[in-house]
Coordinates of C-alpha atoms in Angstrom, one line a residue:
M744 CA 66.7 22.8 50.9
A745 CA 69.3 24.6 52.3
T746 CA 69.7 28.3 51.9
L747 CA 73.3 28.8 49.6
P748 CA 75.9 30.8 51.1
S749 CA 75.2 33.4 48.8
Q750 CA 71.6 34.1 50.3
E751 CA 73.0 34.4 53.3
F752 CA 73.9 38.1 51.9
I753 CA 72.2 41.2 51.2
F754 CA 74.2 42.4 48.3
P755 CA 73.7 46.7 47.1
K756 CA 71.0 47.1 44.0
N757 CA 73.1 48.3 41.4
S758 CA 70.8 51.7 41.7
D759 CA 72.5 52.1 45.3
I760 CA 75.9 51.8 44.2
G761 CA 75.4 54.6 41.1
A762 CA 75.0 52.2 37.9
S763 CA 72.8 55.2 35.8
E764 CA 73.6 53.4 32.9
L765 CA 71.0 50.9 33.2
S766 CA 67.4 50.2 32.4
I767 CA 65.5 50.6 35.5
E768 CA 64.8 46.3 35.6
E769 CA 68.9 46.0 35.8
A770 CA 68.9 48.7 38.1
S771 CA 66.7 47.3 40.5
K772 CA 68.8 43.6 40.4
P773 CA 71.4 43.1 42.9
C774 CA 75.1 44.3 41.7
T775 CA 77.5 41.8 41.1
Y776 CA 80.0 42.4 44.1
L777 CA 83.4 42.6 44.0
C778 CA 84.8 44.3 46.6
G779 CA 85.2 41.7 49.2
N780 CA 88.4 41.8 49.8
S781 CA 88.3 45.5 51.1
L782 CA 85.2 45.2 52.2
G783 CA 82.8 42.5 53.2
L784 CA 78.9 42.0 52.4
I785 CA 76.9 41.9 55.5
S786 CA 75.4 39.0 56.2
K787 CA 71.7 38.6 57.5
R788 CA 72.1 37.3 60.4
S789 CA 75.0 40.2 61.7
Q790 CA 72.0 42.3 60.7
R791 CA 70.1 40.5 63.1
L792 CA 72.5 40.3 66.1
I793 CA 73.0 43.7 65.6
S794 CA 69.4 44.8 65.8
E795 CA 68.9 42.4 69.0
E796 CA 72.3 44.0 70.5
M797 CA 70.8 47.0 70.6
D798 CA 67.9 46.1 71.6
V799 CA 69.0 44.1 74.9
W800 CA 71.0 47.6 74.7
G801 CA 67.6 49.2 75.1
K802 CA 66.6 46.8 77.8
R803 CA 68.8 45.4 80.0
A804 CA 71.0 48.5 80.1
V805 CA 74.1 46.7 81.9
E806 CA 72.8 44.0 82.8
G807 CA 73.6 42.8 79.1
H808 CA 76.8 41.6 80.3
F809 CA 75.6 39.0 82.6
D810 CA 72.1 38.4 82.0
H811 CA 71.5 38.0 78.0
P812 CA 68.5 37.1 76.5
H813 CA 70.0 35.3 73.6
G814 CA 72.8 33.9 75.8
R815 CA 75.8 36.7 74.8
N816 CA 76.4 37.7 78.1
W817 CA 78.7 40.9 77.0
K818 CA 81.2 40.0 79.2
D819 CA 81.4 37.0 77.5
I820 CA 80.6 37.6 73.6
T821 CA 84.1 36.8 72.4
D822 CA 83.5 33.4 73.4
H823 CA 81.3 33.2 70.5
A824 CA 83.8 34.2 67.3
N825 CA 87.2 32.4 69.1
P826 CA 86.2 28.6 68.7
I827 CA 85.4 29.6 65.2
L828 CA 88.2 32.2 64.3
A829 CA 90.6 28.7 66.2
S830 CA 89.1 26.7 62.8
L831 CA 89.7 29.1 60.4
V832 CA 93.5 29.5 61.0
G833 CA 94.4 26.1 62.2
A834 CA 94.9 27.1 66.4
N835 CA 94.2 25.8 69.4
L836 CA 91.6 28.0 71.5
D837 CA 94.0 29.3 73.2
E838 CA 96.5 30.1 70.8
V839 CA 93.5 33.2 69.5
A840 CA 92.3 36.2 70.5
C841 CA 89.0 38.1 69.3
M842 CA 90.4 41.8 70.2
G843 CA 91.4 44.9 68.7
T844 CA 91.8 46.2 65.3
L845 CA 94.5 45.0 62.6
T846 CA 97.5 47.3 62.8
A847 CA 97.5 47.8 67.4
N848 CA 97.4 44.4 67.6
L849 CA 100.7 44.0 65.3
H850 CA 101.9 46.9 67.2
L851 CA 100.9 44.7 70.6
L852 CA 102.6 41.7 69.2
M853 CA 105.7 43.7 67.4
N854 CA 105.9 44.4 71.3
S855 CA 106.6 41.2 72.6
F856 CA 108.5 39.9 69.5
Y857 CA 110.5 41.8 68.1
K858 CA 113.5 42.9 70.3
P859 CA 116.0 43.5 68.3
T860 CA 119.8 44.0 68.7
Q861 CA 122.7 45.4 67.5
Q862 CA 123.6 42.6 65.9
R863 CA 120.4 41.6 64.6
F864 CA 117.5 44.2 64.2
K865 CA 116.2 44.0 61.0
I866 CA 112.7 43.3 60.0
V867 CA 111.7 41.1 56.9
C868 CA 108.7 42.4 54.6
E869 CA 107.3 42.2 50.9
A870 CA 107.3 45.9 49.0
R871 CA 104.1 47.4 48.8
A872 CA 103.4 45.7 52.0
F873 CA 99.9 47.6 53.5
P874 CA 101.0 50.8 54.3
S875 CA 99.7 51.1 57.5
D876 CA 102.0 47.5 57.8
Q877 CA 104.8 49.4 56.6
Y878 CA 104.0 52.4 59.1
A879 CA 103.9 50.2 61.9
F880 CA 107.5 48.7 61.0
A881 CA 109.3 51.6 60.5
S882 CA 107.8 53.0 63.9
Q883 CA 109.0 50.0 65.7
A884 CA 112.9 50.4 64.5
Q885 CA 112.7 53.5 65.1
S886 CA 111.4 52.9 68.6
H887 CA 114.1 50.1 69.3
G888 CA 117.0 53.2 68.0
F889 CA 117.4 52.0 64.7
D890 CA 116.8 53.7 61.1
P891 CA 114.1 52.4 59.2
R892 CA 116.3 52.1 55.6
F893 CA 118.5 50.2 57.3
A894 CA 116.1 47.8 59.5
V895 CA 113.4 47.3 57.5
I896 CA 114.5 44.8 54.1
E897 CA 111.5 45.6 51.8
I898 CA 111.5 41.9 48.5
A899 CA 110.2 43.2 45.4
P900 CA 109.2 41.3 42.6
R901 CA 112.2 41.6 39.9
S902 CA 112.5 43.6 37.3
G903 CA 108.8 43.2 34.7
E904 CA 107.5 40.5 37.5
F905 CA 104.6 41.1 39.4
F906 CA 105.1 38.7 41.8
L907 CA 107.6 37.5 44.1
R908 CA 109.4 34.5 43.8
E909 CA 110.0 31.8 46.3
T910 CA 113.1 31.4 45.8
D911 CA 114.2 35.5 46.1
I912 CA 112.4 35.8 49.4
L913 CA 114.3 32.2 51.1
Q914 CA 117.3 34.1 49.4
V915 CA 116.7 37.0 51.6
I916 CA 116.0 35.3 54.6
E917 CA 119.4 33.5 54.0
T918 CA 121.6 36.4 52.8
H919 CA 120.6 38.8 56.2
G920 CA 120.1 35.5 58.6
D921 CA 121.4 37.0 61.5
Q922 CA 120.8 40.0 61.5
I923 CA 117.1 39.0 61.1
A924 CA 114.9 39.4 64.6
V925 CA 111.3 39.1 62.7
V926 CA 109.9 37.7 59.2
L927 CA 107.0 39.6 58.9
L928 CA 104.8 39.3 55.2
S929 CA 101.5 39.1 54.2
G930 CA 99.9 35.6 53.8
V931 CA 97.9 37.4 50.7
Q932 CA 99.5 40.2 49.4
Y933 CA 96.7 42.8 48.8
Y934 CA 97.8 44.4 46.4
T935 CA 99.1 41.2 43.8
G936 CA 96.4 38.5 45.5
Q937 CA 99.9 36.4 45.1
W938 CA 99.7 33.7 48.3
F939 CA 103.0 33.4 50.2
P940 CA 104.5 29.6 50.6
M941 CA 103.5 29.9 54.0
Q942 CA 104.7 27.1 55.6
R943 CA 108.2 27.7 54.2
I944 CA 109.3 30.8 54.4
T945 CA 108.3 30.3 58.3
E946 CA 110.5 28.0 58.5
A947 CA 113.4 29.6 56.5
G948 CA 113.2 32.1 59.5
H949 CA 113.6 30.0 62.5
N950 CA 116.5 28.4 60.5
V951 CA 118.6 31.5 60.8
G952 CA 116.4 32.2 64.5
A953 CA 114.2 35.2 63.4
M954 CA 110.7 35.1 65.2
V955 CA 108.0 34.9 61.7
G956 CA 104.7 36.5 62.1
W957 CA 102.0 37.2 59.6
D958 CA 99.6 39.8 58.6
L959 CA 96.7 37.4 57.7
A960 CA 94.1 40.9 56.9
H961 CA 93.5 39.2 52.9
A962 CA 94.2 35.2 54.2
I963 CA 92.1 34.5 56.8
G964 CA 88.8 33.4 55.4
N965 CA 90.1 33.5 51.8
V966 CA 92.7 30.3 52.0
P967 CA 93.0 27.2 53.9
L968 CA 95.9 28.1 57.2
N969 CA 97.3 26.0 59.3
L970 CA 99.3 28.4 62.0
H971 CA 99.7 26.1 65.3
D972 CA 101.3 22.9 63.0
W973 CA 103.4 25.5 60.7
N974 CA 104.9 26.7 63.6
V975 CA 104.3 30.4 63.2
D976 CA 105.1 32.4 66.3
F977 CA 102.2 35.1 65.8
A978 CA 99.9 36.4 63.5
V979 CA 96.9 39.3 63.3
W980 CA 94.5 40.2 61.4
C981 CA 91.2 42.3 60.5
S982 CA 87.3 40.8 59.5
Y983 CA 85.8 43.0 57.8
K984 CA 86.7 42.2 54.6
Y985 CA 87.0 38.0 54.1
L986 CA 84.9 37.3 57.4
N987 CA 81.9 39.7 56.0
A988 CA 81.7 41.7 60.1
G989 CA 81.6 45.6 59.2
P990 CA 83.7 48.4 58.7
G991 CA 86.3 48.5 61.1
A992 CA 85.3 45.6 63.5
I993 CA 87.1 44.0 65.7
G994 CA 90.3 42.0 65.2
G995 CA 92.1 38.6 66.3
L996 CA 95.5 37.6 67.1
F997 CA 97.1 34.4 66.9
I998 CA 100.6 33.5 69.6
H999 CA 101.6 29.5 69.4
E1000 CA 101.4 28.0 72.5
K1001 CA 104.9 27.4 72.3
W1002 CA 105.0 30.8 74.2
H1003 CA 102.4 30.6 76.7
E1004 CA 104.6 29.7 79.3
A1005 CA 107.4 32.6 77.9
V1006 CA 107.2 35.9 80.4
L1007 CA 106.6 37.9 77.2
P1008 CA 106.5 41.4 77.5
R1009 CA 103.8 43.0 77.2
H1010 CA 101.2 46.0 77.6
A1011 CA 98.6 44.7 79.6
G1012 CA 94.7 45.5 80.1
W1013 CA 91.9 44.3 82.4
W1014 CA 90.5 42.4 79.7
G1015 CA 93.5 40.1 79.6
H1016 CA 93.3 39.4 83.2
D1017 CA 92.3 36.0 84.8
P1018 CA 87.9 35.9 84.4
T1019 CA 87.4 34.4 87.2
T1020 CA 88.9 37.4 89.2
R1021 CA 88.5 40.3 86.8
F1022 CA 85.8 41.9 88.3
D1023 CA 86.7 42.0 92.5
M1024 CA 89.6 44.6 90.8
P1025 CA 92.2 43.6 92.4
H1026 CA 95.5 45.3 92.1
D1027 CA 98.4 43.0 89.8
F1028 CA 97.8 41.6 86.5
S1029 CA 97.0 37.3 86.4
P1030 CA 97.3 36.9 82.9
I1031 CA 94.6 34.5 80.8
R1032 CA 96.8 32.1 79.9
G1033 CA 97.3 31.6 75.8
A1034 CA 97.0 34.6 73.4
Q1035 CA 93.6 36.0 75.4
G1036 CA 96.0 37.1 78.1
F1037 CA 96.9 39.7 75.6
Q1038 CA 93.9 42.1 75.8
Q1039 CA 93.1 45.4 76.8
S1040 CA 90.0 46.2 76.8
N1041 CA 86.6 44.8 76.5
P1042 CA 85.7 44.2 73.4
S1043 CA 82.7 46.5 71.0
V1044 CA 79.9 44.2 71.5
F1045 CA 78.6 46.2 68.4
A1046 CA 81.7 45.7 66.4
T1047 CA 81.9 41.8 67.4
A1048 CA 78.2 40.7 66.5
P1049 CA 78.2 41.4 63.5
L1050 CA 81.2 39.0 63.2
I1051 CA 79.4 36.3 65.3
G1052 CA 76.5 36.5 62.8
S1053 CA 79.1 36.2 59.5
L1054 CA 81.1 33.5 61.5
Q1055 CA 78.1 31.2 62.4
I1056 CA 78.1 30.4 58.4
F1057 CA 81.4 29.6 58.0
R1058 CA 80.7 27.3 60.9
D1059 CA 77.6 25.8 59.3
V1060 CA 78.9 25.4 55.6
G1061 CA 82.4 23.6 57.3

């Protein structure tokens, strides 16, 4: 009999999370977990992979980078995640990179795609975006000499309503059109759970000449995505919510292939260098084509292994 997806995960017992008003029998049962929007549960595969990596570290030390007993050489460990991530976000393999953390990746890509001028400098987002996004938008505007009070347009629901109307979003984009540098919303709003019409918003942003990016923290692994075909310019995500990769796990980013030949400004690091010569330690940077050329440091194995374990479940479920 096939294993049910729910049986792949470890659920805390009611007693483990402080449920003190239950009978002994009920206290020993697994809890009903409704906090995956904040931190997903650990999968049994993730637990095993973390244990394996700890063992490899002990037995192989530095050789784990090149001679891994489980076929996950640390120098290539994200190769086990990138194909599944590409499938989840609807992208080509060279459009995704398993790397960094969400806000760090957001800053990296805004440094490449947010190029304000005196005429076109505004950032459009939803009101009550996740605070880290709001801080990033404000600091990006400030770093270019703009006052966030005027540079960041926050679209709020109408009075007495809780969700944004699509017509209102599109109207704001049209009204501010030639002043907008970037449209950057959440795929799924973290507070309300609203799934925005990403394709139509992307098209509207492009129609006024703006770049369009997405924060997919609450969307990846939760709703179907098709970033390549939707012509999204860039996107970022974390993996500790619906991807169940663990607290502070490695994040990821997407850059549409239409930008792969462009000379985009980037904060380069050695892990974005051509892997065939990376360990020759050359003086000049030769980036990997596509999103993986934006990598900076080698990925944390212990932040990546649990993601791989969880992604294997996504792959197997289909």
